[in-house]
Tab-separated table of C-alpha atoms in Angstrom:
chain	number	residue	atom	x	y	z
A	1	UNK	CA	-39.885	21.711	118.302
A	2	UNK	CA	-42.468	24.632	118.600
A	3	UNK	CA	-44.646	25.547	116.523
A	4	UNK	CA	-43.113	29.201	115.853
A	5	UNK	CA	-39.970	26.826	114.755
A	6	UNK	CA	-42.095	24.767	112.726
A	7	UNK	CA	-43.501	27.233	110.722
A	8	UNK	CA	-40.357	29.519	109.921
A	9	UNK	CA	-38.972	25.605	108.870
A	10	UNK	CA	-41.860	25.168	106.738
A	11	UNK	CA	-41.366	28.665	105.453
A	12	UNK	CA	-37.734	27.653	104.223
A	13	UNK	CA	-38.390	24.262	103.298
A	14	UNK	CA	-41.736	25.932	100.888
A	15	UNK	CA	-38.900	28.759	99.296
A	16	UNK	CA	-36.418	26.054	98.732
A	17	UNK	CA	-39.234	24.355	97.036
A	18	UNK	CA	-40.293	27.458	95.089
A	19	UNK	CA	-36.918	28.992	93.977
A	20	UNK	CA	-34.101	26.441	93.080
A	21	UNK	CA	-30.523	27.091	93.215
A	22	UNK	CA	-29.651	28.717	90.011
A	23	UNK	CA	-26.622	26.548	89.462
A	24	UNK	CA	-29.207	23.685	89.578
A	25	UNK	CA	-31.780	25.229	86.990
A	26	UNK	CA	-28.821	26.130	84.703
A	27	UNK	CA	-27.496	22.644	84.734
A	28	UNK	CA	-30.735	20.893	84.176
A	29	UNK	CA	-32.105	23.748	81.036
A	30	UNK	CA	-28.355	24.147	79.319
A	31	UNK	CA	-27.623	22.201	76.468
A	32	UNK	CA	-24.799	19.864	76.340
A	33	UNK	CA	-21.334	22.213	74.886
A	34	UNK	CA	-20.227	22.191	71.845
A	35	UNK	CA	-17.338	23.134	70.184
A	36	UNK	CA	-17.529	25.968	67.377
A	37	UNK	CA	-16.822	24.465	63.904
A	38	UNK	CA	-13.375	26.272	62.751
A	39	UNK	CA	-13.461	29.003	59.962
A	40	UNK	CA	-11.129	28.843	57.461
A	41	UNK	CA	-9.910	32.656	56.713
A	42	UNK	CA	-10.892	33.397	53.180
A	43	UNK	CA	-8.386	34.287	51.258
A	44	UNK	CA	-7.287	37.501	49.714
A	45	UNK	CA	-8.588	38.191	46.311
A	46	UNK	CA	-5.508	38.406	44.912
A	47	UNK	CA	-4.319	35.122	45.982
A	48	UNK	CA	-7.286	33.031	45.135
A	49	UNK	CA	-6.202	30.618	42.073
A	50	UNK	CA	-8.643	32.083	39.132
A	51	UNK	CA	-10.685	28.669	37.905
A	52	UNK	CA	-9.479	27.624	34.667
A	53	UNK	CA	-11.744	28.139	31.305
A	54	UNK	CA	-9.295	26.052	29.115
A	55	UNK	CA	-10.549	22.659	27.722
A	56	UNK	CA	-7.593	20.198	28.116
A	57	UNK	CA	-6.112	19.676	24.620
A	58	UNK	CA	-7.227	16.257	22.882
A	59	UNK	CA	-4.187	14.536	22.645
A	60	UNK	CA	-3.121	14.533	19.068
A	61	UNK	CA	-0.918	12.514	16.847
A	62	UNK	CA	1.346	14.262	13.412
A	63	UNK	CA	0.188	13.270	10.388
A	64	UNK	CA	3.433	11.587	8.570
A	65	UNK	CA	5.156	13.384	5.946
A	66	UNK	CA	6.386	11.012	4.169
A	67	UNK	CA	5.226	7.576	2.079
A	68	UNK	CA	7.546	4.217	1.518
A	69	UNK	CA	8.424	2.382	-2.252
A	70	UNK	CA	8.415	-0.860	-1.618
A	71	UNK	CA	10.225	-3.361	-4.939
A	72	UNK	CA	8.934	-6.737	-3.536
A	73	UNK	CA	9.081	-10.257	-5.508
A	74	UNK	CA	11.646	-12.362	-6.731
A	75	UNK	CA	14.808	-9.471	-7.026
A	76	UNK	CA	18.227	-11.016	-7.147
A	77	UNK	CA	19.820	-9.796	-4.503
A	78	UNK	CA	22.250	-8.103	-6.214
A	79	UNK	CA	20.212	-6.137	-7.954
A	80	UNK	CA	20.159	-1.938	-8.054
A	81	UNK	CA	17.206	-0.078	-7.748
A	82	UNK	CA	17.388	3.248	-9.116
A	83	UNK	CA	14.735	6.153	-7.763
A	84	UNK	CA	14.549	9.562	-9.995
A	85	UNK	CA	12.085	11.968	-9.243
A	86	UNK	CA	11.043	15.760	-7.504
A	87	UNK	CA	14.520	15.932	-7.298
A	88	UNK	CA	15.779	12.818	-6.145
A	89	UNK	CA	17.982	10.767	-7.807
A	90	UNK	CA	18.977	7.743	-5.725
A	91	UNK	CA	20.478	4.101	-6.957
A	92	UNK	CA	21.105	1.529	-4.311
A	93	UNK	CA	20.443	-1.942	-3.286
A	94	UNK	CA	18.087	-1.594	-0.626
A	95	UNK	CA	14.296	-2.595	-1.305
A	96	UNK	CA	12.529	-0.193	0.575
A	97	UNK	CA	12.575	3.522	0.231
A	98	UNK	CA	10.908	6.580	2.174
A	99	UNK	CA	10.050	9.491	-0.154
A	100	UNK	CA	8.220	12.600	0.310
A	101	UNK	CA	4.422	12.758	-1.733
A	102	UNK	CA	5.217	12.527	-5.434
A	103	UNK	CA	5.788	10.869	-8.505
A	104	UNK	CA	8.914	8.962	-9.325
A	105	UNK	CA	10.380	6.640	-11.661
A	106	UNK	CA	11.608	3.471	-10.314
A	107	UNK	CA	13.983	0.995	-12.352
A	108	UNK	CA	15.593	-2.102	-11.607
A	109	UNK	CA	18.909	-3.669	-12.968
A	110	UNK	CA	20.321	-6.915	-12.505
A	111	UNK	CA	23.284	-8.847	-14.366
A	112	UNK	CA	22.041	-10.968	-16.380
A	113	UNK	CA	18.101	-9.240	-16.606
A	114	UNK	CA	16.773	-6.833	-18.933
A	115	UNK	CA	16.375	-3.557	-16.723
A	116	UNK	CA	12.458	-3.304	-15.673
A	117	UNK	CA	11.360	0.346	-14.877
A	118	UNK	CA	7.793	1.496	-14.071
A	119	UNK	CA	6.691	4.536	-12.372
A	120	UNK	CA	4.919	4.860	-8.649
A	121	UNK	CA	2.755	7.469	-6.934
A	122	UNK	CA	3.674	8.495	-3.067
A	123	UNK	CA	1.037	9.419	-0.769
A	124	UNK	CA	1.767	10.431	2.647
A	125	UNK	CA	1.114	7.561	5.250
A	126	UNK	CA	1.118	4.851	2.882
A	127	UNK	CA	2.653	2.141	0.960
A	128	UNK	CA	3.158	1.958	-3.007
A	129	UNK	CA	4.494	-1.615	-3.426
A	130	UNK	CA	6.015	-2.981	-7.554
A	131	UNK	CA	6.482	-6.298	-7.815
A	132	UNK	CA	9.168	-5.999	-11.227
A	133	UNK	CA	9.400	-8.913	-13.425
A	134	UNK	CA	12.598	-9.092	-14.473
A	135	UNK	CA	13.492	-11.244	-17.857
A	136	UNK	CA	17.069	-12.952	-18.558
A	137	UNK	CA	18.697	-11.423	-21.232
A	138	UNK	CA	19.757	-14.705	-23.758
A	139	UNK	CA	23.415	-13.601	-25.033
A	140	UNK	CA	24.127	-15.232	-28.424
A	141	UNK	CA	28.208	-16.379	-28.563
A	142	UNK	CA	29.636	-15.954	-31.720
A	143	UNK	CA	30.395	-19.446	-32.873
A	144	UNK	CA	33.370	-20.472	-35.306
A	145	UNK	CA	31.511	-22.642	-37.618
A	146	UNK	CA	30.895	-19.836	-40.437
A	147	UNK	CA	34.450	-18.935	-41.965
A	148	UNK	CA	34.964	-15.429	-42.607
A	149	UNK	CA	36.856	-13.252	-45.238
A	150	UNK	CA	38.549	-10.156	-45.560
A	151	UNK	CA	37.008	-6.903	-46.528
A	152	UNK	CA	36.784	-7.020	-50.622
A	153	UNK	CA	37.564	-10.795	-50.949
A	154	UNK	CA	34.984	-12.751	-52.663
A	155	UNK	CA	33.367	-15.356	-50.794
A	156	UNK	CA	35.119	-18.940	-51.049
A	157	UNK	CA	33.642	-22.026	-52.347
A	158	UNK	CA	31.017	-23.225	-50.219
A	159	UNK	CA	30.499	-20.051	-48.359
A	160	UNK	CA	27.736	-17.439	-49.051
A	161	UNK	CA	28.360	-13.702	-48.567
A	162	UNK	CA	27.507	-12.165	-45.510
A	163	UNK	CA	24.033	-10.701	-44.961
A	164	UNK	CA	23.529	-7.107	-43.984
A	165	UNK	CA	21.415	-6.260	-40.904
A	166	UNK	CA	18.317	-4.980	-43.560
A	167	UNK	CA	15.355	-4.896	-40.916
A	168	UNK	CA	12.350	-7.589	-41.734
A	169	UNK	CA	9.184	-5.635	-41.388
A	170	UNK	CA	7.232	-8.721	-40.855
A	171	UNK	CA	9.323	-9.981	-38.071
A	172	UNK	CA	9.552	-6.638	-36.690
A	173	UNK	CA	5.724	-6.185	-36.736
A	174	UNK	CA	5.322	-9.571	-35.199
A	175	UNK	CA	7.550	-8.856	-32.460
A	176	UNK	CA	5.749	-5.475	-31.610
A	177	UNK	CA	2.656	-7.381	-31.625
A	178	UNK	CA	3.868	-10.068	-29.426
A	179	UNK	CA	5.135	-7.956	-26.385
A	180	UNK	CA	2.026	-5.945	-26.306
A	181	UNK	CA	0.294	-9.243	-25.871
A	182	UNK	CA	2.874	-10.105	-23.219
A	183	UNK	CA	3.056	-7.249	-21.592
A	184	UNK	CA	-0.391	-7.650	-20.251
A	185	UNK	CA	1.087	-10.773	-18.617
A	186	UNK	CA	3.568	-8.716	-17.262
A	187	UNK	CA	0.740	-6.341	-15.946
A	188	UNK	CA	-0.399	-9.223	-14.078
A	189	UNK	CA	2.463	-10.506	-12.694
A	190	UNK	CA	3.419	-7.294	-11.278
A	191	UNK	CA	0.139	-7.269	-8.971
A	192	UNK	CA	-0.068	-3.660	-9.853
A	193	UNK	CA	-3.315	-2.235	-10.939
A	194	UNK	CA	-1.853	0.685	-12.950
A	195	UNK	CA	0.906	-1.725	-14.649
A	196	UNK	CA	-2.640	-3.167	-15.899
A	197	UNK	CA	-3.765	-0.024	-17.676
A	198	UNK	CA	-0.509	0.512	-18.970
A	199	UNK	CA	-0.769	-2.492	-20.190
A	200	UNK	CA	-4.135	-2.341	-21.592
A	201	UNK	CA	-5.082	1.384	-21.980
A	202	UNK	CA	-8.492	1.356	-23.173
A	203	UNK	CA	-9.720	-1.428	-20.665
A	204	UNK	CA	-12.845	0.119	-19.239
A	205	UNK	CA	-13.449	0.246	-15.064
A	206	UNK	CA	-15.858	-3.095	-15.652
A	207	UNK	CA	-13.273	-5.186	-17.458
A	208	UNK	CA	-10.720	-3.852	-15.032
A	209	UNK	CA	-12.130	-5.045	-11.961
A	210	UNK	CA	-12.340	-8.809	-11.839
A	211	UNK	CA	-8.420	-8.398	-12.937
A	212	UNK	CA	-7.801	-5.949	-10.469
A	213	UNK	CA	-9.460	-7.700	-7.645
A	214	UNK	CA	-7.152	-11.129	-9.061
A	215	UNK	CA	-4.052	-9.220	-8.756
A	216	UNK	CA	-4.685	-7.480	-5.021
A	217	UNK	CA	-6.346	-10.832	-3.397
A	218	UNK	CA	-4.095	-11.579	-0.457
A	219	UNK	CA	-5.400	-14.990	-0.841
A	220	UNK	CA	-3.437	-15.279	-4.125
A	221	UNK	CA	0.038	-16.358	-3.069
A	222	UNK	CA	3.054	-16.967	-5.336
A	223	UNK	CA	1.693	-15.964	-8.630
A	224	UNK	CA	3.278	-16.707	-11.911
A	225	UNK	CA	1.980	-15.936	-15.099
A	226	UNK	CA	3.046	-17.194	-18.427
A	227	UNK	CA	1.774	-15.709	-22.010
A	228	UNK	CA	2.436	-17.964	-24.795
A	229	UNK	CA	1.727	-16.183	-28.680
A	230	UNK	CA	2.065	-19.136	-30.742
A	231	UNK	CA	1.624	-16.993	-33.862
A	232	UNK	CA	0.868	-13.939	-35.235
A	233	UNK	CA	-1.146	-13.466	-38.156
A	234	UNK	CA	0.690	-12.106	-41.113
A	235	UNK	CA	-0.927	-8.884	-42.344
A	236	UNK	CA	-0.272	-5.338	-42.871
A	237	UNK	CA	-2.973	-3.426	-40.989
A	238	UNK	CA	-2.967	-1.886	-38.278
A	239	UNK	CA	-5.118	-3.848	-36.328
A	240	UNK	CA	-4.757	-7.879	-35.514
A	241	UNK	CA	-6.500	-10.210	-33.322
A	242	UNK	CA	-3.973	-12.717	-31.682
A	243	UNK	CA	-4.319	-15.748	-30.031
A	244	UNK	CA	-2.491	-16.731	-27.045
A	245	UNK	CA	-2.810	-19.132	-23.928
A	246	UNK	CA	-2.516	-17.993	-20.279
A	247	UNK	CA	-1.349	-19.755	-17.584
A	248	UNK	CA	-1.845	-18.582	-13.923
A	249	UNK	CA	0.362	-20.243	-11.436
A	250	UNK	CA	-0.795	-19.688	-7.858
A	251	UNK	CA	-0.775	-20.571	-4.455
A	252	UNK	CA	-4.834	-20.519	-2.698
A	253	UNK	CA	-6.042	-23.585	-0.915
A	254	UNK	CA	-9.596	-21.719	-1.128
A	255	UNK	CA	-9.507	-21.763	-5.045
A	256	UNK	CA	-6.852	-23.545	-7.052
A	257	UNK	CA	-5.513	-22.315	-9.856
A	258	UNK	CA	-6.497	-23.736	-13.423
A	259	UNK	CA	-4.607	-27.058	-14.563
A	260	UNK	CA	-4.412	-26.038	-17.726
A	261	UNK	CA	-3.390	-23.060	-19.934
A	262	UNK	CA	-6.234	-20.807	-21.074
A	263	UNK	CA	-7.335	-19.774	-24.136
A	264	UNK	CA	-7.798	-15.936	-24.742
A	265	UNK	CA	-7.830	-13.721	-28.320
A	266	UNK	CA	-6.212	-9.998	-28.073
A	267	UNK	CA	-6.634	-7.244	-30.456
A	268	UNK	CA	-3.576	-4.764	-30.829
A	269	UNK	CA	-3.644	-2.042	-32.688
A	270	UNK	CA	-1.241	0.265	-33.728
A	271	UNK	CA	-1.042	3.527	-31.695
A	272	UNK	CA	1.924	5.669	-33.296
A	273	UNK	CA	4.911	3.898	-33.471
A	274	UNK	CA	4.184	1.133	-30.468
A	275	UNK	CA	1.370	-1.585	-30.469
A	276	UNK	CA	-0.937	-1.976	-27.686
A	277	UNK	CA	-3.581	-3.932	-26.654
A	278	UNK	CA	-6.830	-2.982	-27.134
A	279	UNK	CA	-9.498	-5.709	-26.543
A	280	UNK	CA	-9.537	-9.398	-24.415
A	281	UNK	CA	-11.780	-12.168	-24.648
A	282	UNK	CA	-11.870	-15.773	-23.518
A	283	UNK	CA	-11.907	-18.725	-26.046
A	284	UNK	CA	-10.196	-19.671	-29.636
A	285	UNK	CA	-11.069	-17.949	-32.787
């Protein structure tokens, strides 16, 4: 090799060194490819769903409409309840009835029972329960011991002539007097807090409440009450005091009920034609 050769070598071998191949200075700067991310085409105006403003409804329940009667207790089962009121007038022998708000009369009949009635309030959405207390009616027979005449005959030996139905104002003013003093048993027997006041009109909210609380206690169970008026004094005022005995019959593991009668003194007074009671305390006079 000459040195003419060698030098126009060199020459090359110094431009090669100088200049790369593009393809090799484009492979070694470039970054590695990538692939564009894909657009999505916007959408028309017109097509785009508009976001909604509204505020999901709470979900919502009806108030109800209507309120049930409810004649609990001992009812025979043949017994007819009769409903009367904002213009219903319904008699059957089912115990539970659904009524629009109102006020209605209620009344119960049974063979064999005087007929009970009281009246109830209906409130939409709730219950208003009676508990009726219903009384067997004692039927006298006629008996054949007391011999009898014909119209105009005098009486025969041994026989008296017959009475006339002339009214006794002292037995009639001692029965008056005795079912306003029972009635407030009633009252309690019935577990209803306005059969209370009827019972007792002028009993004031403090006297009411230990009663009241009595009668709605769920822990009460069974209840029975029995008034006994031994006597009423004789008089012809218009206001007596009368003592009775109540007993309270109960079921309430919590708090048993009294072994014995207790002792209590009424006042009834006269209020119009009907006697009412008026006044309670505990003890004998």
């Amino acid at each position: 090799r000459n040195i003419e050769d060698t030098e126009t070598v060199a020459d090359a071998e110094g431009a090669a060194d100088e200049t790369p191949p593009d393809d090799a200075a484009s492979t070694a700067e470039a970054p590695p490819a990538t692939v564009p991310a894909r657009e999505t085409a916007p959408q028309p105006a017109e097509s785009r769903p508009a976001p909604s403003t509204r505020t999901p409804a709470a979900a919502t329940t009806r108030a109800p409409a209507t309120g049930v009667v409810r004649v609990l207790g001992d009812v025979p089962a043949d017994a007819m309840v009769r409903i009367r009121g904002d213009g219903v007038d319904r008699a059957s022998r089912e115990r539970t009835f659904e009524l629009a708000p109102g006020r209605y009369d209620v009344e119960v009949r049974a063979p064999g029972f005087a007929v009970v009635a009281t009246e109830v309030t209906v409130v939409a959405g709730r219950n208003a329960d009676w508990r009726p207390v219903l009384e067997a009616q004692v039927l006298e027979a006629p008996t054949d011991e007391s011999p009898t005449t014909s119209a105009g005959d005098p009486p025969v030996s041994g026989q008296t002539a017959a009475s006339t139905d002339t009214p006794d104002p002292a037995a009639e003013r001692a029965a008056a007097i005795t079912a306003a003093v029972q009635a407030f048993g009633t009252a309690l027997q019935s577990r209803d807090p306005a059969e209370l006041r009827r019972a007792w009109p002028t009993i004031s909210d403090g006297d009411a409440r230990p009663w009241e609380q009595f009668m709605t206690s769920r822990d009460v169970r069974d209840l029975r009450v029995t008034v006994t008026v031994p006597t009423v004094p004789d008089g012809e005022g218009d206001r007596v005091t009368v003592p009775f005995q109540l007993r309270l019959q109960y079921q309430n593991p919590g708090a048993p009920p009294p072994s014995d009668p207790i002792a209590y003194q009424a006042t009834v007074e006269r209020r119009g034609e009907r006697w009412v009671l008026t006044g309670l305390r505990a003890g004998t006079p």
